[in-house]
PDB file of C-alpha atoms in Angstrom:
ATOM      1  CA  UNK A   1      53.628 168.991  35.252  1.00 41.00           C
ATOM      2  CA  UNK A   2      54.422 165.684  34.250  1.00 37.00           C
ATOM      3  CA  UNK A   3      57.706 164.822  35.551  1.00 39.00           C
ATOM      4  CA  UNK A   4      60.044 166.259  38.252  1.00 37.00           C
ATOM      5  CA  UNK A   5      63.270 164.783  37.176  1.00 34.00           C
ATOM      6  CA  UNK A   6      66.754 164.278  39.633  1.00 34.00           C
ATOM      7  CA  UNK A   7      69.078 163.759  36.609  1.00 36.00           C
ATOM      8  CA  UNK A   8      72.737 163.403  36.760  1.00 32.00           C
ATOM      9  CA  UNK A   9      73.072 164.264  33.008  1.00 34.00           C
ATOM     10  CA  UNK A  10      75.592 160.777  31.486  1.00 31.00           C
ATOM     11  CA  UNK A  11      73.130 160.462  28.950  1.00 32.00           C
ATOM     12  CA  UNK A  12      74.314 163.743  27.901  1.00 36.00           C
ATOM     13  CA  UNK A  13      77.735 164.642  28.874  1.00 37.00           C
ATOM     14  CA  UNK A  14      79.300 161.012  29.680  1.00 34.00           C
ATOM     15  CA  UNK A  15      80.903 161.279  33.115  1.00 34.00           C
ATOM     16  CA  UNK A  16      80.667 164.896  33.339  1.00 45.00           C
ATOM     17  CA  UNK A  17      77.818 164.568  36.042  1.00 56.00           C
ATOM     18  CA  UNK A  18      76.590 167.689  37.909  1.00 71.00           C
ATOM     19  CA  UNK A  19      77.092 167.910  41.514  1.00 64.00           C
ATOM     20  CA  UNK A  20      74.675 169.636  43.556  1.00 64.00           C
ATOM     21  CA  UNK A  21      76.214 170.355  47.183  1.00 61.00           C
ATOM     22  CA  UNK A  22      74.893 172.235  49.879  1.00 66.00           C
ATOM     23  CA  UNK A  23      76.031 175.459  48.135  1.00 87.00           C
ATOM     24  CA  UNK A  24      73.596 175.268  45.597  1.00 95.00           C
ATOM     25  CA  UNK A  25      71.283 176.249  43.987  1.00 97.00           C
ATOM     26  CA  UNK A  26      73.308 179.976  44.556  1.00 97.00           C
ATOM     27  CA  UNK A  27      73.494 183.481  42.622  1.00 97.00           C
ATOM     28  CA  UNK A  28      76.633 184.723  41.197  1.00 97.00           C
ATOM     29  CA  UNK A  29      78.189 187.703  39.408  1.00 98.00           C
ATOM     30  CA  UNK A  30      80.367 187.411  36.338  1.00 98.00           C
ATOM     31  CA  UNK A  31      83.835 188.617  37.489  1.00 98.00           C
ATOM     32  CA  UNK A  32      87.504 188.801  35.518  1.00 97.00           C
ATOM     33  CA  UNK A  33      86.004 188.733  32.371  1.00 98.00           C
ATOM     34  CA  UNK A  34      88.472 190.927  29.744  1.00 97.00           C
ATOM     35  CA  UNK A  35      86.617 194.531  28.890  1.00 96.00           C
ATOM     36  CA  UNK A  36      84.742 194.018  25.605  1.00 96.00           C
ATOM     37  CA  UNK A  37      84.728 190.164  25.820  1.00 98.00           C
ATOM     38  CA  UNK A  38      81.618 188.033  27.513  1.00 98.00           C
ATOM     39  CA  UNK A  39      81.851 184.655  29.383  1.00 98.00           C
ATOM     40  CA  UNK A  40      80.457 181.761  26.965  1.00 98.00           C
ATOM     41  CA  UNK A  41      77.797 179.526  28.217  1.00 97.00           C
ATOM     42  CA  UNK A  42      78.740 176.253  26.597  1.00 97.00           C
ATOM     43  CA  UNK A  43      76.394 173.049  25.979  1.00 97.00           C
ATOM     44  CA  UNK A  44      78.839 171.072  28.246  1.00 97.00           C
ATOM     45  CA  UNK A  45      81.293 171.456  30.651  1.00 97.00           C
ATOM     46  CA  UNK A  46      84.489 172.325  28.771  1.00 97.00           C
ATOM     47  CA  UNK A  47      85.922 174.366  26.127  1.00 97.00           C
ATOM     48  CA  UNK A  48      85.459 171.882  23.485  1.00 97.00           C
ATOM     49  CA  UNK A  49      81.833 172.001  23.625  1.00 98.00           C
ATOM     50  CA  UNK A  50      79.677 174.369  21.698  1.00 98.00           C
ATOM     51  CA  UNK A  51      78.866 177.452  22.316  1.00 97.00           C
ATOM     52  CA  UNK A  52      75.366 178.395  22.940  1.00 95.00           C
ATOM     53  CA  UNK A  53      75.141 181.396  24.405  1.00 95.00           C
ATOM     54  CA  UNK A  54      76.879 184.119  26.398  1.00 96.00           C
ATOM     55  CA  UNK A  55      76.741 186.656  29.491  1.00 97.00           C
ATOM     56  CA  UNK A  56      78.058 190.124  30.022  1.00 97.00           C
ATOM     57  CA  UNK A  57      81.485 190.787  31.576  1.00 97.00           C
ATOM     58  CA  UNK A  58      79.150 193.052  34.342  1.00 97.00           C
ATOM     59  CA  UNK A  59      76.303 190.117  34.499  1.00 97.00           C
ATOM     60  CA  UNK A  60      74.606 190.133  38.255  1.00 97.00           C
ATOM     61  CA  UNK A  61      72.411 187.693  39.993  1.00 96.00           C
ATOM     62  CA  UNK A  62      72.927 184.401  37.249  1.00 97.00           C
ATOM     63  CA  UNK A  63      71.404 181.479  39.391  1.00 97.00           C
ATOM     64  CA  UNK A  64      74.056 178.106  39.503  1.00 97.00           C
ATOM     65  CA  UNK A  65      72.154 175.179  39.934  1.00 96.00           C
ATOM     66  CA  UNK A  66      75.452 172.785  40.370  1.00 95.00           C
ATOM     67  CA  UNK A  67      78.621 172.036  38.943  1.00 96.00           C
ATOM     68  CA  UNK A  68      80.730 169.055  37.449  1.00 95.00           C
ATOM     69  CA  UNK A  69      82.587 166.569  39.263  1.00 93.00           C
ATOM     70  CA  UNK A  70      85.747 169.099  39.664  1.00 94.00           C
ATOM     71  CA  UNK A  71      83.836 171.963  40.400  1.00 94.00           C
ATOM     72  CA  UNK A  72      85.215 173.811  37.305  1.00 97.00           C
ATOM     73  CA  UNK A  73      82.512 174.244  35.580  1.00 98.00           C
ATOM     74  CA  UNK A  74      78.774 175.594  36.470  1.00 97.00           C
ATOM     75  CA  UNK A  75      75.509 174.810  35.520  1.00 97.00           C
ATOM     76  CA  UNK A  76      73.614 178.303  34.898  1.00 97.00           C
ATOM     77  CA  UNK A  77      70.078 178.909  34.069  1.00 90.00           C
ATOM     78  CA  UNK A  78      68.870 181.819  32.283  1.00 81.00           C
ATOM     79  CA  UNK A  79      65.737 182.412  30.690  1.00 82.00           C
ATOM     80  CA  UNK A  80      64.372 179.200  29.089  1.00 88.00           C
ATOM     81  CA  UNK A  81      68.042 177.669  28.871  1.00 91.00           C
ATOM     82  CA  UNK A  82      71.109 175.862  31.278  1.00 96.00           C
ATOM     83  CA  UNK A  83      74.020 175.494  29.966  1.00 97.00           C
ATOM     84  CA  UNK A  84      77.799 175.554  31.535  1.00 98.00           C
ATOM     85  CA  UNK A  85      79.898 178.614  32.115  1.00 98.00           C
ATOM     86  CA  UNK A  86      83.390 178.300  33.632  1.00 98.00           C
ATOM     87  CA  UNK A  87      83.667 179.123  37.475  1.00 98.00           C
ATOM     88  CA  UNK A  88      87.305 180.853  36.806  1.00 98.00           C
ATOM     89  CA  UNK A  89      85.190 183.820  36.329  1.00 98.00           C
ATOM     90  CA  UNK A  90      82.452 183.239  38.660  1.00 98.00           C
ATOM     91  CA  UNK A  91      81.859 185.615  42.157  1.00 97.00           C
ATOM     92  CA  UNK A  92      79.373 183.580  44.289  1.00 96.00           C
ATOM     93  CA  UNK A  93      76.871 186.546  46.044  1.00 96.00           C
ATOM     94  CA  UNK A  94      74.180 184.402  47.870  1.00 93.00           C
ATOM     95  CA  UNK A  95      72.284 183.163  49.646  1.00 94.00           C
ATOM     96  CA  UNK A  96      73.813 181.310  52.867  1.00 92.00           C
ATOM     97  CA  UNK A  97      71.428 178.173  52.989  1.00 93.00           C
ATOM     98  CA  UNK A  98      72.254 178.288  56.910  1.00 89.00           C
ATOM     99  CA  UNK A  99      70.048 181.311  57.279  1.00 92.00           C
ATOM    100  CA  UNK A 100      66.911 179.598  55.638  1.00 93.00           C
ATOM    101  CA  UNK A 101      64.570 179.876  52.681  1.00 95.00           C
ATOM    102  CA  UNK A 102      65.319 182.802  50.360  1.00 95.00           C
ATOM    103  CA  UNK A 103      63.687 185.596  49.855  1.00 96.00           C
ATOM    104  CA  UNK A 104      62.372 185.869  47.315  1.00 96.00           C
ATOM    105  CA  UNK A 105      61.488 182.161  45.485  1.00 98.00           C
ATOM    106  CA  UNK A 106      59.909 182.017  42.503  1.00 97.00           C
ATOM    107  CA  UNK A 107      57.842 178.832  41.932  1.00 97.00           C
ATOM    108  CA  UNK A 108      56.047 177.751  39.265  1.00 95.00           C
ATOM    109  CA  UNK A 109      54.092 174.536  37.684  1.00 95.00           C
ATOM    110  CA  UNK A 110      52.488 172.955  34.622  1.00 91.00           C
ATOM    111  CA  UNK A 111      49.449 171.012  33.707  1.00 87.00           C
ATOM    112  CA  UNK A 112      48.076 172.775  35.719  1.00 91.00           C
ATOM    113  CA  UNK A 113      50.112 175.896  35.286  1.00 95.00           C
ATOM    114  CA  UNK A 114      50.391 177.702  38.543  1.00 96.00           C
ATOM    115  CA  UNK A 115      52.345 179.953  40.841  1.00 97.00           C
ATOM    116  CA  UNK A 116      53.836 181.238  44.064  1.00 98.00           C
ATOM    117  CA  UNK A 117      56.233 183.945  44.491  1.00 98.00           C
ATOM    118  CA  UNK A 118      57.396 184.315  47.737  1.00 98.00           C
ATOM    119  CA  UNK A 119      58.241 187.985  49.404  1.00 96.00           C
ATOM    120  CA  UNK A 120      58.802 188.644  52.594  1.00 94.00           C
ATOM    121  CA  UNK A 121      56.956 187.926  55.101  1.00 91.00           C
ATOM    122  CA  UNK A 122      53.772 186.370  52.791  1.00 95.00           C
ATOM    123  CA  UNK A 123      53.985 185.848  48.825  1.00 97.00           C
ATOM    124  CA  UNK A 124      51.507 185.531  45.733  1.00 98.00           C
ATOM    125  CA  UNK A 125      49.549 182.368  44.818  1.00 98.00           C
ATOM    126  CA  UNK A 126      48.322 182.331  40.873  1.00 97.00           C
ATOM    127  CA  UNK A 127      46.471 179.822  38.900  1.00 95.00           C
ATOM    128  CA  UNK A 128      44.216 180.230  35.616  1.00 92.00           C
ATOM    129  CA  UNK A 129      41.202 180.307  38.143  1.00 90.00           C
ATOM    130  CA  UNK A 130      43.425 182.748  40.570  1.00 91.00           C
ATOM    131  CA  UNK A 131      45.535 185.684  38.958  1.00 90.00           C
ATOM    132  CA  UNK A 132      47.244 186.470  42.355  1.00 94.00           C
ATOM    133  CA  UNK A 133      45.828 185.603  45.635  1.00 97.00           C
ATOM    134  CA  UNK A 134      47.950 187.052  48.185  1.00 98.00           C
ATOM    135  CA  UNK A 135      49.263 184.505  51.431  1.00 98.00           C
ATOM    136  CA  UNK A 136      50.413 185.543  54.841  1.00 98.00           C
ATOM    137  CA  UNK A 137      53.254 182.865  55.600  1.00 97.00           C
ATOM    138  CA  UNK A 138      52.439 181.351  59.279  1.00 97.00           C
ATOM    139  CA  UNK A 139      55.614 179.117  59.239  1.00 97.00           C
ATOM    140  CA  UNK A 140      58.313 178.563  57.388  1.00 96.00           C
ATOM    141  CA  UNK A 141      61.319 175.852  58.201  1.00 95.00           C
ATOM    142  CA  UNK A 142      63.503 172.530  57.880  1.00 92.00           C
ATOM    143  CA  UNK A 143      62.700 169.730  59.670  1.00 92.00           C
ATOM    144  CA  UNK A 144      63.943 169.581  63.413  1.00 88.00           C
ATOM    145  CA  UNK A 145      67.829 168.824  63.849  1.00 77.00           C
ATOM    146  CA  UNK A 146      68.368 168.590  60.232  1.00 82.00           C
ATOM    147  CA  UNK A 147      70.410 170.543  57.887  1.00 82.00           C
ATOM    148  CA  UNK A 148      68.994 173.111  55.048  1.00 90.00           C
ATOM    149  CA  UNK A 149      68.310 170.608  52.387  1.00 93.00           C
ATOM    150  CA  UNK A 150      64.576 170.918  52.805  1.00 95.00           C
ATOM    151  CA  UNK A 151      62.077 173.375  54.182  1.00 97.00           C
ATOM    152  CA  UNK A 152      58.174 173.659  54.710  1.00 97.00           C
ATOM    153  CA  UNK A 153      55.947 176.412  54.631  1.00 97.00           C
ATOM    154  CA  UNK A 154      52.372 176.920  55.874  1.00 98.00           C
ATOM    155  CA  UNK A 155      50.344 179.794  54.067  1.00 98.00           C
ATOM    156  CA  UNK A 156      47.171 181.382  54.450  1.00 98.00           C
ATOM    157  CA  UNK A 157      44.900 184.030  52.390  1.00 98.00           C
ATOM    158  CA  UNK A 158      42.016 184.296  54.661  1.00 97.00           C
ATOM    159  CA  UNK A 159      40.132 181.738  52.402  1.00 96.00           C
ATOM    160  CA  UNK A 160      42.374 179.209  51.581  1.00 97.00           C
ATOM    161  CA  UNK A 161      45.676 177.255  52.804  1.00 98.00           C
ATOM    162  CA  UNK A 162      48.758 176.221  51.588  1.00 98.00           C
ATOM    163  CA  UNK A 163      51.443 174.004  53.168  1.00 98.00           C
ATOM    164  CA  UNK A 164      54.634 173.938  50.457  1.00 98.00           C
ATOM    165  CA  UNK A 165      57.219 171.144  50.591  1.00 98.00           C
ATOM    166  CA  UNK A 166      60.243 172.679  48.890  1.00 98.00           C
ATOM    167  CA  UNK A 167      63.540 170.450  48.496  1.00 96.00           C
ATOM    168  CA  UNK A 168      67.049 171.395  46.887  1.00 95.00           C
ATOM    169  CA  UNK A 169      67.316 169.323  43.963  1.00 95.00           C
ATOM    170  CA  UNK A 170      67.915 169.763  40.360  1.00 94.00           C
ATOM    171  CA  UNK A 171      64.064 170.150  39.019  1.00 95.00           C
ATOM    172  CA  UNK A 172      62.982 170.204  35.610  1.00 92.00           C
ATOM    173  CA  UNK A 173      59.543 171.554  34.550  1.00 89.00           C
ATOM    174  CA  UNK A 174      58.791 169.355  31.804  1.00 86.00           C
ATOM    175  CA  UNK A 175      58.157 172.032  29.185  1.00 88.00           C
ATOM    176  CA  UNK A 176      61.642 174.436  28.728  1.00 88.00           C
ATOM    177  CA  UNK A 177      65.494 173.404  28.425  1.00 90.00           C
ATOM    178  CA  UNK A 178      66.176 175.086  31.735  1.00 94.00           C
ATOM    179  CA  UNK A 179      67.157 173.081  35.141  1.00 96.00           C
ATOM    180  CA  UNK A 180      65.858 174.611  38.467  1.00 96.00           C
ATOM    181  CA  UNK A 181      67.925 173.696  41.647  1.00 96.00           C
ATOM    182  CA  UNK A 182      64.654 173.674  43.560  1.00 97.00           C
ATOM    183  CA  UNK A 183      62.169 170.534  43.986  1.00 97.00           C
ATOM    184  CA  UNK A 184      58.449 171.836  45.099  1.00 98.00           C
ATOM    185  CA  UNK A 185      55.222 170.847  45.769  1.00 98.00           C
ATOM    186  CA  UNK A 186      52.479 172.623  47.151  1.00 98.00           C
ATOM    187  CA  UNK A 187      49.171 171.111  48.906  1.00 98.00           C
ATOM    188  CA  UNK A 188      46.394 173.673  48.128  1.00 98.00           C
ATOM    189  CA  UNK A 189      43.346 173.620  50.281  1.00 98.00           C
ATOM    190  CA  UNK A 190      40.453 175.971  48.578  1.00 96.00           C
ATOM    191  CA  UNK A 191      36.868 176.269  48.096  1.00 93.00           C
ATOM    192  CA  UNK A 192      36.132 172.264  49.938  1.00 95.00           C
ATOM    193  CA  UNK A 193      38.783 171.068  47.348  1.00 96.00           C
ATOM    194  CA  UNK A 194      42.090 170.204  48.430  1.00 98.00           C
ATOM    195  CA  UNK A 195      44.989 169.911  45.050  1.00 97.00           C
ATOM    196  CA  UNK A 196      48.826 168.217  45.231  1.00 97.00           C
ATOM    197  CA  UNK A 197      50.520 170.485  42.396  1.00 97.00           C
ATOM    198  CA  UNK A 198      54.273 169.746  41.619  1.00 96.00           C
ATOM    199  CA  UNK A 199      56.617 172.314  40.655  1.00 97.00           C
ATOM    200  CA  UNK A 200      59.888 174.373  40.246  1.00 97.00           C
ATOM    201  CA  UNK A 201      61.809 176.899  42.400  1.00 97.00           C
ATOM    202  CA  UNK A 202      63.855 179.148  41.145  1.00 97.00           C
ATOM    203  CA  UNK A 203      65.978 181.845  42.583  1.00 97.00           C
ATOM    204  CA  UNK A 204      65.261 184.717  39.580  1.00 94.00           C
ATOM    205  CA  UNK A 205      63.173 184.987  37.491  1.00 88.00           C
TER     206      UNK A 205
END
């Protein structure tokens, strides 16, 4: 990955810049959308920006990764894509950053590609040298009398280590048109060689 970018999006939607709080990055369900109607995802936040793509009225687990200024509009991420979806219909679902890391965290990087997806109690490493390497997770935390804004993990497989800095932060991985509300970077130490690799969280998929 070349970049990890914190970007507060002016160059793209003036002063409609996207506030990421300590709620966030979060899931939500689409709720009090009209039977046979779907909530638009729209380039910007506000109805006079295009549309460019949509959700089901019954859509579960769409990951927020902020919202504007006035909190009335959300940044959502699906597939390769963000775009902005109106919180009026909106049910937040999880997680409660008070009670730690989620489970699971999906994390990925490029040049190199890699990843980590983290289960409970352990998770999968994969690189193009690695297909899945499975970690037991010895620790996993934020730092001492400090609030959930960043967390560390130490992982082992037996063979090789891995201690993961993760911070909440809008990420983007340099390739796709999606934001990630997850900053990571894990320090791999394998084979005598020890590798920095930088990286996205994500809370789906």
């Amino acid at each position: 990955m070349k970049h990890i970018i914190i970007s507060f999006f002016f160059m793209f939607f003036g002063a409609a810049a996207l506030a990421q709080d300590h709620t966030y990055p979060a899931l939500f369900n689409v709720s009090g959308v009209a039977h046979g109607d779907v909530l638009n995802v729209r380039a910007g936040p506000g109805v006079s920006h295009d549309i460019i793509g949509s959700l089901a009225r019954n859509a579960t687990g769409i990951e927020v990764v902020g919202t504007n200024q006035e909190r009335t509009w959300a940044r959502v991420s699906f597939g390769e894509f963000s775009g902005w979806a109106s919180m009026r219909f909106l049910a937040r679902t999880s997680p409660s950053w008070n009670a730690g890391l989620p489970t699971p965290l999906y994390c990925y990087g490029t040049e190199p590609f890699w990843s980590y997806e983290r289960l409970i109690g352990g998770g999968n490493w994969s690189d193009f040298e690695t297909p899945g390497e499975p970690y037991a997770e010895l620790f996993v935390g934020h730092p001492a009398a400090r609030g959930p804004n960043s967390f560390a993990m130490d992982l082992d497989s037996g063979s090789s280590t891995i201690t993961a800095f993760l911070r909440r932060g809008i990420c983007s991985d340099g390739m796709s048109d999606r934001d990630y509300g997850i900053i990571a970077q894990f320090l791999r130490r394998s084979g005598g060689q020890t590798v920095l690799y930088d990286g996205c969280c994500s809370l789906v998929r």
